[in-house]
């Protein structure tokens, strides 16, 4: 009998390897982990790309002095003008196809119709006012010169990519750990395993180790894509970036373990996972900044692990933060991870 | 040392498995009700009974997967929960009734995983060969037939060359050929001196494989002996079952020549018979005398099923 190799004899390695194989053979899982974030980044990156200075859309209602007004507005480079019949003009304004509607009259100046509650319509309003006044012969009392710069890391895609990484850490941790554990419990595989001399800690540890293996692939996929497609690089500490990813992944895996620690059916676990993930999807600043929520909610939002992960990843990627800058976030993630793991392990049901 | 063991007995006669007064309740349901049993080293012991009789609960207590509410359990002379559980598990092979192995691992990957939990035993390939799955070793578990899955499940129980093998309804739901293949596997394990604890609700399985059989009903052992002795306890090796179209006075049946027992069945009577060639003519004459019209008569060699019916008045299927 040939002496079996170290890998073959090590239960921890065998459990980790089995976990990894099972994951790699699950096409759905591969899609959600690898393709989904890339497609999401691509779609949102295209939808919210910065096409230089953005143009405002302004409609001119057909009327007595419409033609002259059109000429005045066309001189402004930032405006996109359309001449519209009265009924269509109202509808276009309602649907947001134009931001400002200019209604001319035989006597007096034109009337500007717009919704002042939205920033882009206010911007369009200002540009329209300026164009009309200049055409009417306004002279600037104070000549101003401008000097424009584009700050790196200020595009929407720059904001989005770290958020998508955070989201992926959360999703893969929860699904990648919670789902197979509940499945194994439902199929009585957990019970079969504890009928062997396997160490229970090895079983759970193997999940964490397998998680680390595909974490590398997962984050690398997004980062390489972000680099190639949008020129995004980590401007701050690479070490910090790696630490936040690893600690974040472990912390979210521990949440997955907690969610899966007692559920007997996949359906029950799915409900719990969604209940845990949905608030973070919304509140933790994945697609838009968490600062937009009212101040009373901020302490709660700041305490969420995904908020910490996202903010830290953003600081490292876009703001060039150093390792020291993300230590508070790492500590918060560690606290979540240790808490969830401890409670999950204590409550864990093997049969 | 168990107090009941005679002091002169050599250590090898210590039972491989022992339980005394085993009791397990689930809420108000008593699954196992003061059960005693002893299984010798090298013996194949069968627990036979209908679904819900308490077989699985008993076996899972012996396997250390369930904790009994009362009673004593010894496995290879050890108690569960005494700190030596993992060492004890090194010596046991366990197949559970409902386990489904990871579908997207291959046969070989699965066996290798289970093998890694044990200190000693054959190589994964040897185990796979012993259950005749070498052609399927690279197939995913999900692609195997029911019989192949069950053989794989037994393979996982054999990776450590165990001293005691627990099999919980290993052939339920299998076709006859797969069942026979599994029986051969179990017999091969026994030839190497292994002890087997088997639950089944198939009579022919218990008869073929087991040295001794305990018939379990409502959490209690209602009969325990070798299959041959249990059958002999019916008072005959043959069973004559008949039904009549109209009423019958069963009183004289017991006195007929060659008839050793009479049981009322839902649709007639079952007679335990030593000599069918004497008993059947006598039965026909008695029916003639009572003017009863025979609507059905069958005869077969007595089986454990008949033992169960005679003990409980129910067939295994209705129970």
XYZ file of N, CA and C in Angstrom, chain A residues 122-279:
474
model
N -32.389 72.732 -11.656
C -31.931 74.071 -11.230
C -30.743 74.519 -12.073
N -29.877 73.554 -12.361
C -28.710 73.847 -13.193
C -29.152 74.296 -14.581
N -30.119 73.582 -15.137
C -30.628 73.914 -16.467
C -31.266 75.307 -16.441
N -31.947 75.580 -15.330
C -32.604 76.873 -15.191
C -31.569 78.004 -15.219
N -30.503 77.840 -14.446
C -29.454 78.869 -14.400
C -28.825 79.085 -15.774
N -28.556 77.955 -16.460
C -27.912 78.073 -17.778
C -28.836 78.763 -18.762
N -30.139 78.468 -18.653
C -31.105 79.094 -19.556
C -31.176 80.608 -19.296
N -31.239 80.963 -18.006
C -31.294 82.373 -17.635
C -30.082 83.104 -18.204
N -28.913 82.494 -17.993
C -27.691 83.148 -18.461
C -27.704 83.335 -19.985
N -28.121 82.274 -20.707
C -28.119 82.353 -22.170
C -29.064 83.445 -22.654
N -30.253 83.507 -22.021
C -31.233 84.506 -22.460
C -30.745 85.920 -22.144
N -30.176 86.084 -20.946
C -29.700 87.429 -20.555
C -28.559 87.889 -21.451
N -27.634 86.976 -21.739
C -26.519 87.341 -22.625
C -27.021 87.742 -24.001
N -27.979 86.997 -24.517
C -28.528 87.311 -25.836
C -29.201 88.678 -25.814
N -29.756 89.048 -24.623
C -30.426 90.340 -24.503
C -29.420 91.460 -24.242
N -28.120 91.130 -24.211
C -27.098 92.159 -24.114
C -26.537 92.380 -22.739
N -26.616 91.357 -21.799
C -26.084 91.530 -20.454
C -24.584 91.719 -20.496
N -24.082 92.589 -19.689
C -22.629 92.760 -19.559
C -22.248 92.322 -18.152
N -21.220 91.481 -18.044
C -20.827 91.005 -16.722
C -20.177 92.117 -15.925
N -20.699 92.418 -14.715
C -20.093 93.462 -13.888
C -18.726 93.032 -13.373
N -18.508 91.729 -13.165
C -17.222 91.246 -12.648
C -16.714 90.157 -13.588
N -15.665 90.412 -14.338
C -15.186 89.355 -15.240
C -14.490 88.248 -14.458
N -14.972 87.025 -14.563
C -14.409 85.887 -13.832
C -13.687 84.986 -14.816
N -12.538 84.449 -14.326
C -11.879 83.448 -15.151
C -12.017 82.096 -14.457
N -12.090 81.021 -15.208
C -12.219 79.694 -14.571
C -11.034 78.833 -14.945
N -10.736 77.897 -14.025
C -9.631 76.959 -14.226
C -10.174 75.591 -13.813
N -10.451 74.724 -14.763
C -11.115 73.452 -14.392
C -10.083 72.357 -14.176
N -10.353 71.518 -13.176
C -9.552 70.298 -12.978
C -10.517 69.129 -12.809
N -10.069 67.939 -13.209
C -10.859 66.726 -12.940
C -10.127 65.967 -11.849
N -10.776 65.803 -10.666
C -10.162 65.121 -9.544
C -10.233 63.610 -9.807
N -9.130 62.872 -9.668
C -9.208 61.430 -9.883
C -10.082 60.783 -8.808
N -10.794 59.728 -9.187
C -11.607 59.007 -8.215
C -12.917 59.694 -7.909
N -13.323 60.631 -8.772
C -14.552 61.344 -8.461
C -15.719 60.917 -9.345
N -15.475 59.983 -10.272
C -16.571 59.546 -11.144
C -17.497 58.610 -10.372
N -18.688 58.383 -10.932
C -19.603 57.454 -10.257
C -19.015 56.050 -10.212
N -18.357 55.659 -11.308
C -17.810 54.301 -11.342
C -16.724 54.126 -10.268
N -16.014 55.231 -9.970
C -15.011 55.169 -8.899
C -15.682 54.901 -7.556
N -16.864 55.519 -7.397
C -17.623 55.305 -6.168
C -18.165 53.880 -6.138
N -18.593 53.420 -7.309
C -19.324 52.151 -7.370
C -18.443 50.924 -7.132
N -17.264 50.898 -7.747
C -16.460 49.662 -7.722
C -16.169 49.174 -6.290
N -15.700 50.034 -5.386
C -15.474 49.537 -4.018
C -16.766 49.028 -3.374
N -17.876 49.691 -3.686
C -19.159 49.238 -3.158
C -19.515 47.848 -3.666
N -19.217 47.602 -4.943
C -19.510 46.281 -5.504
C -18.625 45.215 -4.872
N -17.386 45.585 -4.581
C -16.508 44.605 -3.906
C -17.082 44.288 -2.527
N -17.476 45.332 -1.803
C -18.074 45.107 -0.484
C -19.310 44.231 -0.575
N -20.138 44.539 -1.562
C -21.362 43.767 -1.747
C -21.051 42.312 -2.042
N -20.029 42.089 -2.855
C -19.642 40.724 -3.197
C -19.097 39.971 -1.988
N -18.323 40.678 -1.171
C -17.810 40.039 0.049
C -18.981 39.581 0.909
N -19.987 40.463 1.015
C -21.167 40.125 1.804
C -21.912 38.937 1.201
N -22.225 39.046 -0.092
C -23.030 38.013 -0.741
C -22.340 36.670 -0.736
N -21.074 36.630 -1.121
C -20.370 35.355 -1.184
C -20.217 34.767 0.210
N -19.951 35.619 1.183
C -19.814 35.116 2.554
C -21.097 34.483 3.033
N -22.200 35.198 2.851
C -23.474 34.690 3.344
C -23.911 33.445 2.575
N -23.942 33.559 1.248
C -24.419 32.422 0.439
C -23.425 31.285 0.445
N -22.155 31.637 0.279
C -21.130 30.603 0.141
C -20.951 29.784 1.401
N -21.314 30.333 2.540
C -21.184 29.577 3.781
C -22.556 29.059 4.212
N -23.518 29.980 4.252
C -24.832 29.615 4.787
C -25.532 28.543 3.974
N -25.547 28.725 2.679
C -26.325 27.815 1.841
C -25.823 26.366 1.912
N -24.538 26.110 1.684
C -24.090 24.713 1.745
C -24.250 24.077 3.131
N -24.120 24.879 4.178
C -24.281 24.302 5.519
C -25.725 23.844 5.723
N -26.661 24.697 5.356
C -28.064 24.325 5.545
C -28.424 23.145 4.645
N -27.889 23.179 3.439
C -28.119 22.069 2.511
C -27.603 20.757 3.113
N -26.399 20.801 3.659
C -25.803 19.591 4.237
C -26.622 19.118 5.438
N -27.184 20.078 6.167
C -28.011 19.675 7.312
C -29.296 19.032 6.821
N -29.896 19.656 5.815
C -31.158 19.140 5.290
C -30.977 17.735 4.711
N -29.845 17.487 4.080
C -29.605 16.178 3.463
C -29.002 15.178 4.447
N -28.911 15.547 5.709
C -28.371 14.685 6.773
C -26.888 14.387 6.566
N -26.244 15.209 5.752
C -24.820 15.001 5.540
C -24.031 15.449 6.771
N -24.518 16.494 7.430
C -23.846 16.948 8.657
C -23.850 15.830 9.690
N -24.996 15.169 9.797
C -25.123 14.092 10.777
C -24.166 12.947 10.427
N -24.060 12.661 9.135
C -23.159 11.598 8.704
C -21.707 11.964 9.041
N -21.377 13.231 8.895
C -20.002 13.655 9.154
C -19.668 13.577 10.636
N -20.626 13.947 11.497
C -20.280 13.858 12.921
C -20.297 12.423 13.423
N -20.745 11.493 12.581
C -20.627 10.074 12.934
C -19.202 9.568 12.660
N -18.381 10.406 12.039
C -16.973 10.054 11.823
C -16.143 10.750 12.910
N -14.866 10.419 13.002
C -14.042 11.129 14.003
C -13.642 12.541 13.564
N -14.214 13.052 12.492
C -13.883 14.404 12.033
C -14.015 15.418 13.170
N -13.059 16.340 13.240
C -13.203 17.435 14.209
C -14.206 18.433 13.655
N -15.167 18.813 14.519
C -16.204 19.732 14.039
C -15.599 21.070 13.641
N -14.567 21.485 14.356
C -13.940 22.769 14.027
C -13.323 22.709 12.630
N -12.828 21.533 12.232
C -12.248 21.401 10.890
C -13.291 21.670 9.817
N -14.484 21.176 10.078
C -15.535 21.344 9.081
C -15.792 22.829 8.832
N -15.932 23.581 9.927
C -16.251 25.003 9.789
C -15.045 25.793 9.291
N -13.878 25.394 9.750
C -12.650 26.052 9.312
C -12.446 25.877 7.805
N -12.810 24.696 7.307
C -12.642 24.423 5.875
C -13.464 25.398 5.043
N -14.643 25.758 5.535
C -15.447 26.748 4.824
C -14.707 28.073 4.723
N -14.098 28.453 5.837
C -13.382 29.728 5.862
C -12.190 29.687 4.910
N -11.465 28.571 4.926
C -10.284 28.471 4.067
C -10.683 28.465 2.593
N -11.727 27.695 2.273
C -12.191 27.661 0.886
C -12.626 29.065 0.472
N -13.246 29.763 1.412
C -13.680 31.139 1.147
C -12.483 32.016 0.768
N -11.378 31.820 1.474
C -10.185 32.620 1.196
C -9.656 32.320 -0.198
N -9.758 31.049 -0.616
C -9.254 30.691 -1.943
C -10.003 31.455 -3.027
N -11.326 31.437 -2.935
C -12.024 32.106 -4.027
C -12.166 33.601 -3.816
N -11.907 34.069 -2.611
C -11.880 35.529 -2.383
C -10.844 36.177 -3.297
N -9.691 35.530 -3.379
C -8.610 36.070 -4.199
C -9.084 36.209 -5.643
N -9.700 35.142 -6.152
C -10.162 35.163 -7.545
C -11.238 36.225 -7.756
N -12.106 36.306 -6.759
C -13.268 37.167 -6.888
C -12.873 38.649 -6.896
N -12.057 39.043 -5.938
C -11.642 40.442 -5.871
C -10.731 40.766 -7.048
N -9.865 39.815 -7.413
C -8.965 40.060 -8.536
C -9.762 40.285 -9.814
N -10.822 39.493 -10.010
C -11.641 39.648 -11.215
C -12.185 41.076 -11.304
N -12.764 41.548 -10.204
C -13.373 42.884 -10.234
C -12.295 43.955 -10.424
N -11.188 43.811 -9.709
C -10.160 44.849 -9.768
C -9.504 44.913 -11.148
N -9.276 43.747 -11.737
C -8.658 43.750 -13.068
C -9.627 44.364 -14.072
N -10.896 43.989 -13.946
C -11.897 44.567 -14.835
C -11.962 46.084 -14.657
N -11.974 46.527 -13.411
C -12.085 47.964 -13.126
C -10.877 48.706 -13.680
N -9.723 48.068 -13.607
C -8.493 48.662 -14.110
C -8.542 48.799 -15.630
N -8.936 47.698 -16.274
C -8.925 47.681 -17.736
C -10.031 48.562 -18.300
N -11.235 48.445 -17.750
C -12.375 49.138 -18.348
C -12.443 50.604 -17.922
N -12.078 50.885 -16.676
C -12.298 52.251 -16.180
C -11.033 52.900 -15.621
N -9.920 52.207 -15.711
C -8.669 52.779 -15.227
C -8.634 53.016 -13.729
N -9.370 52.159 -12.985
C -9.413 52.344 -11.531
C -8.293 51.545 -10.869
N -7.523 52.197 -10.022
C -6.480 51.492 -9.280
C -6.598 51.878 -7.814
N -5.986 51.052 -6.963
C -5.963 51.385 -5.540
C -4.906 52.465 -5.346
N -5.344 53.660 -4.914
C -4.384 54.756 -4.765
C -3.717 54.746 -3.392
N -4.410 54.128 -2.441
C -3.868 54.115 -1.082
C -3.079 52.841 -0.810
N -3.160 52.391 0.440
C -2.357 51.254 0.892
C -2.893 49.932 0.359
N -2.063 49.222 -0.394
C -2.454 47.901 -0.890
C -2.616 46.922 0.264
N -1.721 47.042 1.236
C -1.815 46.148 2.401
C -3.161 46.347 3.087
N -3.560 47.607 3.215
C -4.844 47.899 3.832
C -5.982 47.289 3.037
N -5.867 47.394 1.723
C -6.907 46.841 0.848
C -7.042 45.332 1.060
N -5.900 44.642 1.088
C -5.917 43.189 1.282
C -6.510 42.848 2.651
N -6.093 43.586 3.669
C -6.583 43.290 5.017
C -8.093 43.506 5.111
N -8.574 44.603 4.529
C -10.022 44.854 4.586
C -10.779 43.745 3.853
N -10.268 43.310 2.702
C -10.939 42.235 1.957
C -10.958 40.938 2.770
N -9.825 40.577 3.335
C -9.748 39.307 4.068
C -10.618 39.364 5.327
N -10.465 40.425 6.090
C -11.245 40.526 7.328
C -12.738 40.640 7.009
N -13.046 41.410 5.961
C -14.442 41.542 5.560
C -15.015 40.192 5.148
N -14.272 39.454 4.328
C -14.765 38.152 3.862
C -14.992 37.216 5.043
N -14.056 37.187 5.988
C -14.210 36.300 7.147
C -15.399 36.733 7.998
N -15.539 38.034 8.148
C -16.612 38.548 8.976
C -17.979 38.205 8.376
N -18.116 38.386 7.060
C -19.389 38.066 6.422
C -19.617 36.549 6.394
N -18.538 35.770 6.306
C -18.685 34.319 6.377
C -19.220 33.921 7.744
N -18.730 34.603 8.770
C -19.217 34.316 10.114
C -20.704 34.656 10.224
N -21.118 35.725 9.529
C -22.555 36.034 9.508
C -23.324 34.923 8.814
N -22.746 34.400 7.724
C -23.373 33.277 7.020
C -23.516 32.068 7.930
N -22.489 31.842 8.717
C -22.521 30.724 9.664
C -23.622 30.936 10.703
N -23.718 32.160 11.188
C -24.743 32.461 12.191
C -26.141 32.241 11.612
N -26.343 32.739 10.398
C -27.654 32.595 9.771
C -27.987 31.112 9.565
N -26.955 30.310 9.291
C -27.177 28.898 8.968
C -27.108 28.000 10.188
N -26.886 28.559 11.367
C -26.523 27.679 12.480
C -27.670 26.786 12.926
N -28.907 27.205 12.709
C -30.009 26.359 13.161
C -31.007 25.996 12.071
N -31.044 26.772 10.997
C -32.091 26.570 9.984
C -32.060 25.130 9.470
N -33.227 24.510 9.398
C -33.298 23.127 8.945
C -33.569 23.014 7.451
N -34.119 24.095 6.876
C -34.406 24.023 5.443
C -33.767 25.213 4.742
N -33.508 25.014 3.475
C -32.900 26.065 2.667
C -33.829 27.279 2.599
N -35.125 27.024 2.554
C -36.093 28.128 2.469
C -35.982 29.019 3.703
N -35.929 28.391 4.868
C -35.827 29.169 6.103
C -34.547 29.991 6.103
N -33.462 29.376 5.651
C -32.179 30.082 5.640
C -32.203 31.247 4.658
N -32.874 31.040 3.525
C -32.929 32.104 2.528
C -33.641 33.323 3.094
N -34.725 33.093 3.818
C -35.446 34.197 4.445
C -34.538 34.963 5.397
N -33.820 34.225 6.223
C -32.929 34.868 7.193
C -31.821 35.650 6.490
N -31.292 35.062 5.418
C -30.201 35.740 4.706
C -30.682 37.052 4.108
N -31.854 37.003 3.498
C -32.366 38.238 2.905
C -32.626 39.276 3.983
N -33.155 38.827 5.121
C -33.423 39.768 6.209
C -32.126 40.411 6.684
N -31.038 39.648 6.658
C -29.766 40.202 7.117
C -29.128 41.095 6.056
N -29.303 40.713 4.782
C -28.561 41.422 3.729
C -29.275 42.665 3.213
N -30.616 42.609 3.167
C -31.351 43.693 2.529
C -31.061 45.056 3.159
N -31.097 45.167 4.505
C -30.800 46.487 5.090
C -29.433 47.004 4.659
